[in-house]
XYZ file of C-alpha atoms in Angstrom:
199
model
C -4.231 -113.356 -108.130
C -7.939 -112.480 -108.264
C -7.726 -111.724 -112.003
C -7.134 -107.962 -112.016
C -5.509 -106.997 -115.314
C -5.397 -103.199 -115.067
C -4.126 -100.817 -112.395
C -5.094 -97.131 -112.406
C -3.144 -94.846 -110.086
C -5.453 -91.986 -109.173
C -4.593 -88.663 -107.576
C -5.249 -84.958 -108.030
C -1.580 -84.499 -109.000
C -0.542 -88.133 -109.266
C 2.705 -87.418 -111.095
C 3.866 -85.364 -108.079
C 3.877 -88.595 -106.033
C 6.839 -88.868 -103.664
C 7.299 -91.298 -100.802
C 10.349 -91.205 -98.533
C 11.320 -94.089 -96.267
C 14.651 -93.390 -94.602
C 17.205 -92.902 -97.376
C 14.909 -94.351 -100.013
C 12.760 -92.080 -102.186
C 10.046 -93.465 -104.437
C 8.636 -91.319 -107.237
C 5.830 -92.213 -109.642
C 8.310 -93.587 -112.209
C 9.642 -96.007 -109.561
C 6.113 -97.071 -108.644
C 5.270 -97.735 -112.302
C 8.352 -99.936 -112.629
C 7.374 -101.910 -109.518
C 3.806 -102.465 -110.737
C 5.075 -103.374 -114.208
C 6.950 -106.347 -112.718
C 3.780 -107.881 -111.224
C 2.692 -111.007 -113.106
C -0.832 -110.830 -114.488
C -1.001 -107.032 -114.736
C -1.440 -106.110 -118.397
C -2.194 -102.374 -118.313
C -1.136 -99.461 -116.095
C -2.665 -95.979 -116.239
C -2.442 -92.883 -114.071
C -4.446 -89.657 -113.746
C -4.460 -86.663 -113.150
C -1.151 -84.902 -113.812
C 0.366 -81.564 -112.831
C 2.204 -79.847 -115.728
C 5.340 -78.872 -113.799
C 5.900 -82.422 -112.539
C 5.739 -84.128 -115.945
C 9.429 -84.954 -115.852
C 11.634 -86.407 -118.552
C 12.301 -89.465 -116.377
C 8.583 -90.137 -115.910
C 7.892 -89.807 -119.630
C 10.808 -92.065 -120.542
C 9.567 -94.640 -118.023
C 6.062 -94.629 -119.522
C 7.552 -94.887 -123.009
C 9.805 -97.808 -122.072
C 7.323 -99.919 -120.070
C 5.061 -101.864 -122.460
C 2.273 -102.201 -119.890
C 1.977 -98.419 -119.388
C -0.774 -96.778 -121.389
C 0.564 -93.927 -123.564
C -2.246 -91.676 -122.299
C -1.514 -88.508 -120.327
C -4.222 -86.310 -118.849
C -2.634 -82.944 -118.044
C -5.135 -80.163 -117.260
C -4.183 -76.728 -118.585
C -7.357 -74.927 -117.372
C -6.628 -71.829 -119.488
C -4.314 -70.620 -122.252
C -4.161 -67.140 -120.702
C -1.293 -66.168 -118.431
C -3.468 -63.680 -116.549
C -6.222 -66.214 -115.909
C -3.745 -68.862 -114.717
C -2.322 -66.329 -112.247
C -5.787 -65.542 -110.889
C -6.488 -69.271 -110.649
C -3.223 -69.657 -108.687
C -2.291 -72.694 -110.753
C 1.444 -72.357 -110.107
C 2.522 -72.748 -113.726
C 2.654 -70.485 -116.773
C 1.525 -70.953 -120.340
C 5.220 -71.222 -121.255
C 5.624 -73.989 -118.652
C 2.718 -75.877 -120.196
C 4.022 -75.555 -123.749
C 7.500 -76.626 -122.623
C 5.978 -79.703 -120.982
C 3.876 -80.454 -124.044
C 6.921 -80.206 -126.312
C 8.775 -82.581 -123.981
C 5.927 -85.092 -124.295
C 6.020 -84.780 -128.088
C 9.787 -85.274 -128.099
C 9.797 -88.367 -125.858
C 6.389 -89.901 -126.670
C 5.277 -88.527 -130.063
C 2.369 -90.976 -130.291
C 1.024 -90.285 -126.785
C -2.619 -89.354 -126.426
C -2.781 -86.163 -124.359
C -6.024 -84.805 -122.931
C -6.732 -81.694 -120.876
C -9.259 -79.785 -118.767
C -10.392 -76.203 -119.346
C -12.535 -73.776 -117.390
C -14.162 -71.035 -119.456
C -15.581 -67.847 -117.991
C -13.324 -67.692 -114.936
C -13.484 -64.382 -113.075
C -12.130 -61.561 -115.219
C -11.666 -63.692 -118.354
C -11.808 -61.407 -121.397
C -12.469 -62.353 -125.021
C -8.704 -62.010 -125.608
C -8.001 -64.402 -122.714
C -10.462 -66.891 -124.134
C -8.888 -66.693 -127.596
C -5.546 -67.669 -126.052
C -7.245 -70.805 -124.718
C -8.624 -71.544 -128.191
C -5.094 -71.111 -129.569
C -3.723 -73.553 -126.981
C -6.249 -76.221 -127.956
C -5.451 -75.656 -131.637
C -1.704 -75.827 -131.069
C -1.688 -78.882 -128.782
C -4.422 -80.799 -130.635
C -5.517 -82.674 -127.524
C -6.990 -86.147 -127.884
C -9.849 -84.851 -125.768
C -10.650 -81.865 -123.587
C -13.037 -81.724 -120.670
C -14.513 -78.230 -120.809
C -16.415 -76.636 -117.960
C -18.081 -73.288 -117.310
C -16.808 -71.546 -114.190
C -19.251 -71.555 -111.302
C -18.758 -70.151 -107.818
C -17.992 -72.666 -105.091
C -18.398 -71.107 -101.633
C -15.295 -71.354 -99.476
C -12.843 -71.512 -102.375
C -10.166 -68.866 -102.985
C -11.812 -67.934 -106.286
C -15.090 -67.202 -104.555
C -13.340 -65.244 -101.797
C -11.038 -63.175 -104.006
C -12.926 -62.462 -107.229
C -16.367 -61.465 -108.421
C -18.051 -63.886 -110.815
C -18.194 -61.163 -113.468
C -18.498 -63.137 -116.725
C -22.179 -63.349 -117.755
C -23.701 -66.822 -118.033
C -24.493 -66.390 -121.721
C -20.825 -65.540 -122.413
C -19.695 -68.636 -120.496
C -22.127 -70.769 -122.472
C -20.982 -69.311 -125.798
C -17.316 -69.862 -124.956
C -18.049 -73.410 -123.807
C -19.790 -74.254 -127.076
C -17.050 -72.600 -129.154
C -14.170 -74.352 -127.408
C -15.989 -77.678 -127.568
C -16.499 -77.187 -131.326
C -12.765 -76.521 -131.779
C -11.879 -79.673 -129.827
C -14.465 -81.783 -131.655
C -13.129 -80.654 -135.047
C -9.609 -81.666 -134.010
C -10.848 -85.075 -132.821
C -12.720 -85.632 -136.048
C -9.691 -84.728 -138.192
C -7.327 -86.886 -136.126
C -9.698 -89.850 -136.038
C -9.774 -89.947 -139.845
C -6.150 -91.149 -139.710
C -7.358 -94.412 -138.199
C -9.867 -95.288 -140.905
C -8.928 -98.619 -142.406
C -6.262 -99.312 -139.770
C -6.487 -102.306 -137.514
C -6.172 -101.388 -133.842
C -5.086 -104.073 -131.389
C -6.792 -103.923 -127.984
C -5.413 -105.837 -125.000
């Protein structure tokens, strides 16, 4: 009623949303449907997503609701199985690829972005190359790339030594960013000469 046209649902793992009231369970897909029915709302977005909770039902709901933005931010953090285990992410590289393939199957035109941390404790050159391969395979719309830094009080700081030299972290950051930028540049060329309608 005050003129809001866009709703953004924000949470660390927003797609894991679950609310139980007696016998009634509300998941994110249900919430999207409820918001979609509100007069005056033109756009609905949600961030950030957890790979293992990117369900078929949620993806089909986003696909089928015209007000839902076909944008999915699903952080991978690393393309290395060993690094993901040390990060205690709770999903595998295979889980991520399975999820990504599900997105491509249900929403082939979705824009998918990700987060990556380079130089996490114990990350080898081989581990890093697996991350490069993930970015190349998934061709993310965008990737937010960060160098690992110790945060006191976190499990990473308590369990592992920060053993990747700063110059290696910086080099990997620049390299992964260059890979992502090249993908963006190639993909953006497809839109030259096309009219894009913005709500």
